[in-house]
């Protein structure tokens, strides 16, 4: 082959190779973007402008994202290198029981509304939950308790920047982050999820004799949520000094919830209506999973019905009396083979000796919304936090004239077939005896003395 022709062919092959490589890189980058959590997309796309437009300027500070931390916004963050330091920090903060802004808004009273927020790592959702809370009427009379299962300085700084009410942070001490290579995290000798019983016996892996009811072995990322919820409730009702005599309402929220500005107003109306029309109602509920919303007909309507976990677990509210009833059946909660805390409560509700199932009074027009399109149970490839948040913002803006009703009308229903269907078995994921024992032991931790310590 002539030298000139050979050089031309070689040049063509090099260019073709570079082109193919660039295409591959672009496709990989594109797939990477598709697989990211919605909060990263939220921080990088233009649609966040429409969200900001509906947020008061003075609250933009809670939405500020620093560029140096842009790579730290993924749903599953890498654990800090020094686990021992994280454990010590968690211990210090849990011992101190500091209530921020108490000097401004006064001490916690026995009837103070406590808003318990379960936090993982989805920072963008948490930012918008805080923005929604900041706009709620009478929020300055509440105590926000942020319960974390991941210790992160950026999240901590955001929470401690809240200046509109009292704030406390508590840290779940048995997390995957603090136990990365041992139970309750992932022990190297844990049985593979899909190992068969005989295979697990030959491997002599941990708890080989106790798979769940579906034949699977534990997955720490799923069991942690139920553990965290149970620990958080025990911590608030049984262990904090500021709640020793608390008899008021505790509202249970999660980091990917969003509240209407009249949610506290509605909470009081629900409580008053329950006292009058449904003394046996043990649970109040501020959120429902509706596909469409008709606030012009439902904003002042409430429903009394049997409680069901998948329908009435968002913005759920109860007090110490109800918690004590749950505690009487704590062994059933901890032994029930279901990794979901809400289905475990449903199991208790349906199996209370000599008592009826939990009854709930709920808002027909919800005041708590789920904005988490991405997360542990939601793996949408096109999840975009700002799209859902914007829809909720506009929905509430359009319903503004129907909010803050002076009174509500209650309807009593027997519930549908799903409400009343008896649970025959759980969803699994909770067959490991270690999980059951950890759950049970959480109720045995006593109330700790509150210490005022200024940690640098």
Coordinates of C-alpha atoms in Angstrom, one line a residue:
X1 CA 0.0 0.0 0.0
X2 CA 1.4 3.5 -0.9
X3 CA 2.6 5.4 2.1
X4 CA 0.2 8.3 1.5
X5 CA -2.8 6.1 1.2
X6 CA -1.8 4.1 4.3
X7 CA -1.4 7.4 6.3
X8 CA -4.9 8.5 5.2
X9 CA -6.5 5.2 6.3
X10 CA -4.7 5.3 9.6
X11 CA -5.8 8.9 10.2
X12 CA -9.4 7.9 9.4
X13 CA -9.3 5.0 11.8
X14 CA -7.9 7.3 14.6
X15 CA -10.6 9.9 14.0
X16 CA -13.3 7.2 13.9
X17 CA -11.9 5.7 17.2
X18 CA -11.9 9.1 18.9
X19 CA -15.5 9.7 17.7
X20 CA -16.7 6.4 19.0
X21 CA -15.0 7.1 22.3
X22 CA -16.5 10.5 22.6
X23 CA -20.0 9.1 21.9
X24 CA -19.5 6.4 24.6
X25 CA -18.4 9.1 27.1
X26 CA -21.4 11.2 26.2
X27 CA -23.8 8.3 26.6
X28 CA -22.2 7.3 29.9
X29 CA -22.5 10.9 31.2
X30 CA -26.1 11.0 30.0
X31 CA -26.9 7.8 31.8
X32 CA -25.2 9.2 34.9
X33 CA -27.5 12.2 34.8
X34 CA -30.6 10.0 34.3
X35 CA -29.6 7.9 37.3
X36 CA -28.9 10.7 39.7
X37 CA -31.3 11.6 42.4
X38 CA -33.8 14.3 41.6
X39 CA -32.2 16.7 44.0
X40 CA -29.0 16.8 41.9
X41 CA -31.1 17.6 38.8
X42 CA -33.0 20.1 40.9
X43 CA -29.7 22.0 41.6
X44 CA -28.6 22.0 38.0
X45 CA -31.7 22.6 35.8
X46 CA -33.7 25.7 35.0
X47 CA -37.0 24.6 36.4
X48 CA -35.9 25.5 39.9
X49 CA -36.5 29.1 39.0
X50 CA -40.2 28.5 38.9
X51 CA -40.0 27.0 42.4
X52 CA -38.0 30.0 43.7
X53 CA -40.6 32.4 42.3
X54 CA -43.2 31.0 44.7
X55 CA -40.9 31.2 47.7
X56 CA -40.8 34.4 49.8
X57 CA -37.3 36.0 49.2
X58 CA -36.5 35.9 52.9
X59 CA -36.7 32.1 52.8
X60 CA -34.4 31.7 49.9
X61 CA -31.6 31.2 52.4
X62 CA -32.9 27.7 53.1
X63 CA -32.6 26.8 49.5
X64 CA -29.1 28.1 48.9
X65 CA -26.8 25.4 47.4
X66 CA -23.1 26.1 47.6
X67 CA -21.2 25.0 44.5
X68 CA -18.4 23.4 46.5
X69 CA -21.0 20.9 47.9
X70 CA -22.7 20.2 44.6
X71 CA -21.2 16.7 44.4
X72 CA -22.4 15.9 47.9
X73 CA -26.1 16.0 47.1
X74 CA -26.6 12.4 45.9
X75 CA -29.2 10.3 47.7
X76 CA -26.7 7.8 49.0
X77 CA -23.6 9.7 50.2
X78 CA -20.3 8.1 50.8
X79 CA -19.6 7.6 54.5
X80 CA -17.0 9.8 56.2
X81 CA -13.7 8.1 56.7
X82 CA -13.6 8.4 60.4
X83 CA -16.5 6.4 61.8
X84 CA -15.3 6.7 65.4
X85 CA -15.5 10.5 65.2
X86 CA -19.0 10.3 63.9
X87 CA -20.1 8.0 66.7
X88 CA -18.6 10.3 69.3
X89 CA -20.3 13.4 67.8
X90 CA -23.6 11.6 67.8
X91 CA -23.2 10.6 71.4
X92 CA -22.3 14.2 72.4
X93 CA -25.3 15.7 70.7
X94 CA -27.7 13.0 72.0
X95 CA -26.5 13.5 75.5
X96 CA -26.6 17.3 75.3
X97 CA -30.3 17.5 74.2
X98 CA -29.8 21.1 73.0
X99 CA -33.0 23.0 72.0
X100 CA -32.0 25.7 69.6
X101 CA -33.9 29.1 69.8
X102 CA -35.4 28.2 73.2
X103 CA -34.2 31.6 74.5
X104 CA -36.3 33.3 71.8
X105 CA -39.5 31.2 71.7
X106 CA -39.6 29.9 75.3
X107 CA -39.3 26.5 76.8
X108 CA -41.2 23.4 75.6
X109 CA -44.6 23.1 77.4
X110 CA -46.5 19.9 78.1
X111 CA -49.0 20.8 75.3
X112 CA -46.5 22.0 72.8
X113 CA -47.0 20.5 69.3
X114 CA -43.9 18.4 68.5
X115 CA -43.1 17.9 64.9
X116 CA -40.9 14.8 64.4
X117 CA -39.1 14.7 61.1
X118 CA -37.2 11.6 60.0
X119 CA -34.2 12.6 57.9
X120 CA -31.9 10.5 55.7
X121 CA -29.8 12.2 53.0
X122 CA -32.1 13.9 50.6
X123 CA -31.1 17.5 51.2
X124 CA -33.1 19.2 48.5
X125 CA -36.4 17.7 49.8
X126 CA -35.5 18.7 53.3
X127 CA -34.8 22.3 52.2
X128 CA -38.3 22.6 50.8
X129 CA -39.9 21.0 53.8
X130 CA -38.2 23.6 55.9
X131 CA -39.4 26.4 53.6
X132 CA -43.0 25.1 53.9
X133 CA -42.8 24.8 57.7
X134 CA -41.5 28.4 57.9
X135 CA -44.6 29.6 56.1
X136 CA -47.0 27.8 58.4
X137 CA -49.1 29.9 60.8
X138 CA -48.2 29.4 64.5
X139 CA -45.1 27.4 63.7
X140 CA -43.3 29.5 66.3
X141 CA -45.2 27.7 69.0
X142 CA -43.9 24.2 68.0
X143 CA -40.8 22.2 68.6
X144 CA -39.2 20.7 65.5
X145 CA -37.3 17.5 66.2
X146 CA -35.1 16.4 63.3
X147 CA -34.2 12.7 63.7
X148 CA -31.2 11.8 61.5
X149 CA -29.8 8.4 60.5
X150 CA -26.9 10.0 58.6
X151 CA -24.5 12.5 60.2
X152 CA -23.7 15.2 57.7
X153 CA -22.4 18.7 58.4
X154 CA -24.2 20.3 55.5
X155 CA -27.5 18.9 56.7
X156 CA -26.7 19.9 60.3
X157 CA -25.9 23.4 59.3
X158 CA -29.2 23.8 57.4
X159 CA -31.2 22.5 60.4
X160 CA -29.4 24.7 62.8
X161 CA -29.9 27.8 60.6
X162 CA -33.7 27.6 61.3
X163 CA -34.7 30.8 63.1
X164 CA -38.6 30.6 63.1
X165 CA -39.2 28.2 66.0
X166 CA -37.5 25.9 68.5
X167 CA -35.4 23.1 67.0
X168 CA -33.8 19.9 68.4
X169 CA -31.6 17.3 66.6
X170 CA -31.5 13.7 67.6
X171 CA -29.3 11.1 65.9
X172 CA -30.1 7.4 65.4
X173 CA -27.0 5.7 66.8
X174 CA -27.3 2.3 65.2
X175 CA -27.1 3.4 61.6
X176 CA -25.4 1.8 58.5
X177 CA -23.1 4.9 58.5
X178 CA -21.9 4.2 62.1
X179 CA -21.8 0.5 61.6
X180 CA -20.6 0.0 58.0
X181 CA -19.0 -3.4 58.4
X182 CA -21.1 -4.9 61.3
X183 CA -24.7 -5.3 62.3
X184 CA -26.9 -3.3 62.1
X185 CA -25.0 -2.4 59.0
X186 CA -23.7 -5.0 56.5
X187 CA -21.5 -7.6 58.1
X188 CA -19.2 -9.3 55.6
X189 CA -20.5 -12.6 56.9
X190 CA -24.2 -11.8 56.4
X191 CA -26.1 -14.2 54.2
X192 CA -26.7 -13.0 50.6
X193 CA -30.2 -11.8 50.2
X194 CA -31.2 -14.5 47.7
X195 CA -29.2 -17.4 49.2
X196 CA -31.3 -20.6 49.7
X197 CA -31.5 -22.1 53.2
X198 CA -29.3 -25.1 52.4
X199 CA -26.8 -22.8 50.7
X200 CA -26.8 -20.5 53.7
X201 CA -26.2 -23.4 56.0
X202 CA -23.2 -24.5 54.0
X203 CA -21.8 -20.9 54.0
X204 CA -22.3 -20.7 57.8
X205 CA -23.3 -17.1 57.3
X206 CA -25.0 -15.0 60.0
X207 CA -28.5 -16.0 60.9
X208 CA -28.5 -18.7 58.2
X209 CA -31.4 -20.5 59.9
X210 CA -33.7 -17.4 59.9
X211 CA -34.6 -16.1 56.5
X212 CA -37.8 -14.0 56.2
X213 CA -41.2 -15.4 55.3
X214 CA -40.3 -15.1 51.6
X215 CA -37.0 -17.0 52.0
X216 CA -34.8 -13.9 51.8
X217 CA -32.1 -12.6 54.2
X218 CA -31.9 -9.1 55.6
X219 CA -31.0 -6.0 53.7
X220 CA -29.7 -3.3 56.0
X221 CA -30.8 -0.4 53.9
X222 CA -34.4 -1.5 54.3
X223 CA -34.4 -2.6 57.9
X224 CA -32.9 0.7 59.0
X225 CA -36.0 2.7 58.2
X226 CA -38.2 0.7 60.6
X227 CA -35.5 0.7 63.3
X228 CA -35.1 4.5 62.9
X229 CA -38.8 5.2 63.2
X230 CA -39.1 3.0 66.3
X231 CA -36.0 4.5 67.9
X232 CA -37.2 8.1 67.1
X233 CA -40.7 7.5 68.7
X234 CA -39.1 5.9 71.8
X235 CA -36.6 8.7 72.0
X236 CA -39.3 11.4 71.9
X237 CA -41.8 9.8 74.3
X238 CA -39.6 7.9 76.7
X239 CA -36.1 9.4 76.8
X240 CA -35.9 13.2 76.3
X241 CA -36.0 15.4 79.4
X242 CA -38.1 18.1 77.7
X243 CA -40.9 15.6 76.9
X244 CA -41.0 13.9 80.4
X245 CA -44.5 15.4 81.1
X246 CA -45.5 16.0 77.5
X247 CA -49.2 15.1 76.8
X248 CA -49.7 17.1 73.5
X249 CA -49.7 16.0 69.9
X250 CA -46.7 14.6 68.0
X251 CA -46.8 15.0 64.2
X252 CA -44.7 12.5 62.2
X253 CA -43.2 13.8 59.0
X254 CA -40.4 12.8 56.7
X255 CA -37.8 14.7 54.8
X256 CA -39.7 14.5 51.5
X257 CA -43.0 15.9 52.8
X258 CA -44.3 19.4 52.3
X259 CA -46.9 21.1 54.5
X260 CA -49.7 23.7 53.8
X261 CA -49.6 26.9 55.7
X262 CA -52.8 26.0 57.7
X263 CA -51.7 22.5 58.7
X264 CA -51.4 23.5 62.4
X265 CA -54.8 25.2 62.2
X266 CA -56.3 22.0 60.7
X267 CA -54.6 19.9 63.3
X268 CA -56.5 21.8 66.1
X269 CA -59.8 21.4 64.2
X270 CA -59.2 17.7 63.8
X271 CA -58.4 17.3 67.5
X272 CA -61.5 19.3 68.5
X273 CA -63.7 17.3 66.1
X274 CA -62.3 14.0 67.3
X275 CA -63.0 15.0 70.9
X276 CA -66.6 15.8 70.0
X277 CA -67.5 13.2 67.4
X278 CA -65.0 10.4 67.7
X279 CA -63.5 10.0 71.2
X280 CA -62.2 6.6 70.1
X281 CA -60.2 8.1 67.3
X282 CA -56.6 7.6 68.3
X283 CA -54.8 8.9 65.2
X284 CA -55.2 12.1 63.3
X285 CA -53.9 12.4 59.7
X286 CA -53.0 15.5 57.8
X287 CA -52.0 13.9 54.5
X288 CA -53.6 11.5 51.9
X289 CA -52.4 10.0 48.7
X290 CA -54.8 11.6 46.3
X291 CA -54.3 11.9 42.5
X292 CA -56.6 15.0 42.2
X293 CA -57.5 17.7 44.6
X294 CA -60.8 19.6 44.9
X295 CA -60.2 22.1 47.7
X296 CA -63.4 24.1 46.9
X297 CA -65.4 21.1 48.1
X298 CA -63.0 19.3 50.5
X299 CA -61.0 22.0 52.3
X300 CA -63.4 22.0 55.3
X301 CA -64.2 18.3 55.2
X302 CA -62.8 15.5 57.4
X303 CA -63.4 11.8 57.4
X304 CA -63.5 9.3 60.2
X305 CA -62.6 5.8 59.1
X306 CA -60.5 2.7 60.1
X307 CA -56.8 3.5 59.9
X308 CA -54.8 1.9 57.2
X309 CA -51.0 2.1 56.9
X310 CA -50.6 2.8 53.2
X311 CA -53.3 5.4 53.2
X312 CA -52.9 7.2 56.5
X313 CA -49.2 7.2 57.3
X314 CA -48.3 10.7 56.0
X315 CA -48.6 13.5 58.5
X316 CA -49.8 11.0 61.1
X317 CA -50.4 12.4 64.6
X318 CA -50.9 10.9 68.0
X319 CA -50.1 11.5 71.7
X320 CA -48.6 9.7 74.7
X321 CA -51.8 7.8 75.5
X322 CA -51.7 6.2 72.1
X323 CA -48.0 5.6 72.3
X324 CA -48.5 3.8 75.6
X325 CA -51.1 1.6 73.9
X326 CA -48.6 0.8 71.2
X327 CA -45.9 0.1 73.8
X328 CA -48.1 -2.6 75.3
X329 CA -47.7 -4.5 72.1
X330 CA -44.1 -3.7 71.4
X331 CA -43.1 -7.3 71.2
X332 CA -45.6 -7.8 68.3
X333 CA -44.2 -4.7 66.5
X334 CA -40.6 -6.0 66.8
X335 CA -41.3 -9.6 65.9
X336 CA -43.6 -9.0 63.0
X337 CA -41.9 -10.0 59.7
X338 CA -42.3 -6.7 57.8
X339 CA -39.6 -4.1 57.3
X340 CA -42.2 -1.3 57.1
X341 CA -42.9 0.5 60.4
X342 CA -46.4 1.4 59.2
X343 CA -47.5 -2.1 58.2
X344 CA -46.1 -3.3 61.5
X345 CA -48.5 -0.8 63.2
X346 CA -51.3 -2.0 61.1
X347 CA -50.6 -5.5 62.3
X348 CA -50.9 -4.2 65.9
X349 CA -54.1 -2.4 65.0
X350 CA -55.7 -5.6 63.7
X351 CA -54.6 -7.8 66.6
X352 CA -55.2 -5.8 69.7
X353 CA -56.8 -8.1 72.3
X354 CA -60.2 -6.9 73.3
X355 CA -60.0 -3.6 71.3
X356 CA -61.1 -2.4 67.9
X357 CA -58.7 -1.4 65.2
X358 CA -57.2 2.1 65.2
X359 CA -59.6 4.7 63.9
X360 CA -58.3 7.9 62.2
X361 CA -59.8 11.3 61.5
X362 CA -58.2 12.8 58.4
X363 CA -58.4 15.8 56.2
X364 CA -60.3 15.2 52.9
X365 CA -58.2 18.1 51.5
X366 CA -54.7 17.1 52.5
X367 CA -52.4 19.5 54.3
X368 CA -49.3 17.3 54.0
X369 CA -47.9 16.2 50.6
X370 CA -45.3 13.8 49.4
X371 CA -42.8 15.4 47.1
X372 CA -40.2 12.6 47.1
X373 CA -40.2 11.2 43.6
X374 CA -36.8 9.5 44.3
X375 CA -35.6 7.6 47.2
X376 CA -35.4 4.1 48.8
X377 CA -38.8 3.0 47.4
X378 CA -38.9 5.3 44.3
X379 CA -36.3 4.8 41.6
X380 CA -37.8 6.7 38.7
X381 CA -35.2 7.4 36.0
X382 CA -36.6 10.8 35.2
X383 CA -37.3 12.0 38.8
X384 CA -37.1 15.7 39.1
X385 CA -37.7 17.2 42.5
X386 CA -38.5 20.7 41.3
X387 CA -41.4 19.5 39.0
X388 CA -43.3 17.9 41.9
X389 CA -42.5 20.8 44.3
X390 CA -43.7 23.3 41.8
X391 CA -47.0 21.5 41.3
X392 CA -47.6 21.4 45.1
X393 CA -46.8 25.1 45.4
X394 CA -49.2 26.1 42.7
X395 CA -51.9 23.8 44.1
X396 CA -51.7 25.5 47.4
X397 CA -51.6 28.9 45.9
X398 CA -54.7 28.2 43.9
X399 CA -56.5 26.8 47.0
X400 CA -55.5 29.8 49.2
X401 CA -59.1 31.1 49.5
X402 CA -60.3 27.8 50.8
X403 CA -57.6 27.4 53.6
X404 CA -58.1 28.2 57.3
X405 CA -61.7 27.1 57.5
X406 CA -63.5 28.2 60.7
X407 CA -65.0 24.8 61.2
X408 CA -65.1 21.4 59.5
X409 CA -67.7 18.8 58.7
X410 CA -67.1 15.2 59.6
X411 CA -68.2 12.1 57.6
X412 CA -68.0 8.6 59.2
X413 CA -67.2 5.8 56.8
X414 CA -66.6 2.1 57.3
X415 CA -63.7 2.1 54.9
X416 CA -63.3 0.2 51.7
X417 CA -62.2 -3.4 51.2
X418 CA -58.5 -2.4 51.5
X419 CA -59.1 -0.7 54.8
X420 CA -60.7 -3.8 56.3
X421 CA -58.7 -6.6 54.7
X422 CA -57.0 -8.7 57.4
X423 CA -53.3 -8.9 57.1
X424 CA -52.4 -12.6 56.8
X425 CA -48.6 -12.0 56.6
X426 CA -46.1 -9.2 56.4
X427 CA -44.0 -8.0 53.5
X428 CA -40.9 -9.8 54.9
X429 CA -37.4 -8.3 55.3
X430 CA -37.5 -8.7 59.0
X431 CA -36.8 -12.4 59.7
X432 CA -33.3 -11.8 61.2
X433 CA -33.4 -12.3 64.9
X434 CA -30.8 -9.6 65.4
X435 CA -33.2 -7.0 64.0
X436 CA -36.0 -8.2 66.3
X437 CA -33.7 -8.1 69.3
X438 CA -32.3 -4.6 68.5
X439 CA -35.9 -3.3 68.0
X440 CA -36.9 -4.7 71.4
X441 CA -33.9 -3.4 73.2
X442 CA -34.6 0.2 72.0
X443 CA -37.5 0.3 74.4
X444 CA -35.3 -0.5 77.4
X445 CA -33.2 2.7 77.2
X446 CA -34.1 5.1 80.1
X447 CA -34.6 8.8 80.1
X448 CA -31.3 10.7 80.0
X449 CA -30.4 13.8 81.9
X450 CA -30.2 16.9 79.8
X451 CA -26.8 18.5 79.7
X452 CA -26.1 22.0 78.4
X453 CA -22.7 21.7 76.7
X454 CA -21.3 24.0 74.2
X455 CA -19.6 21.9 71.5
X456 CA -17.2 23.6 69.1

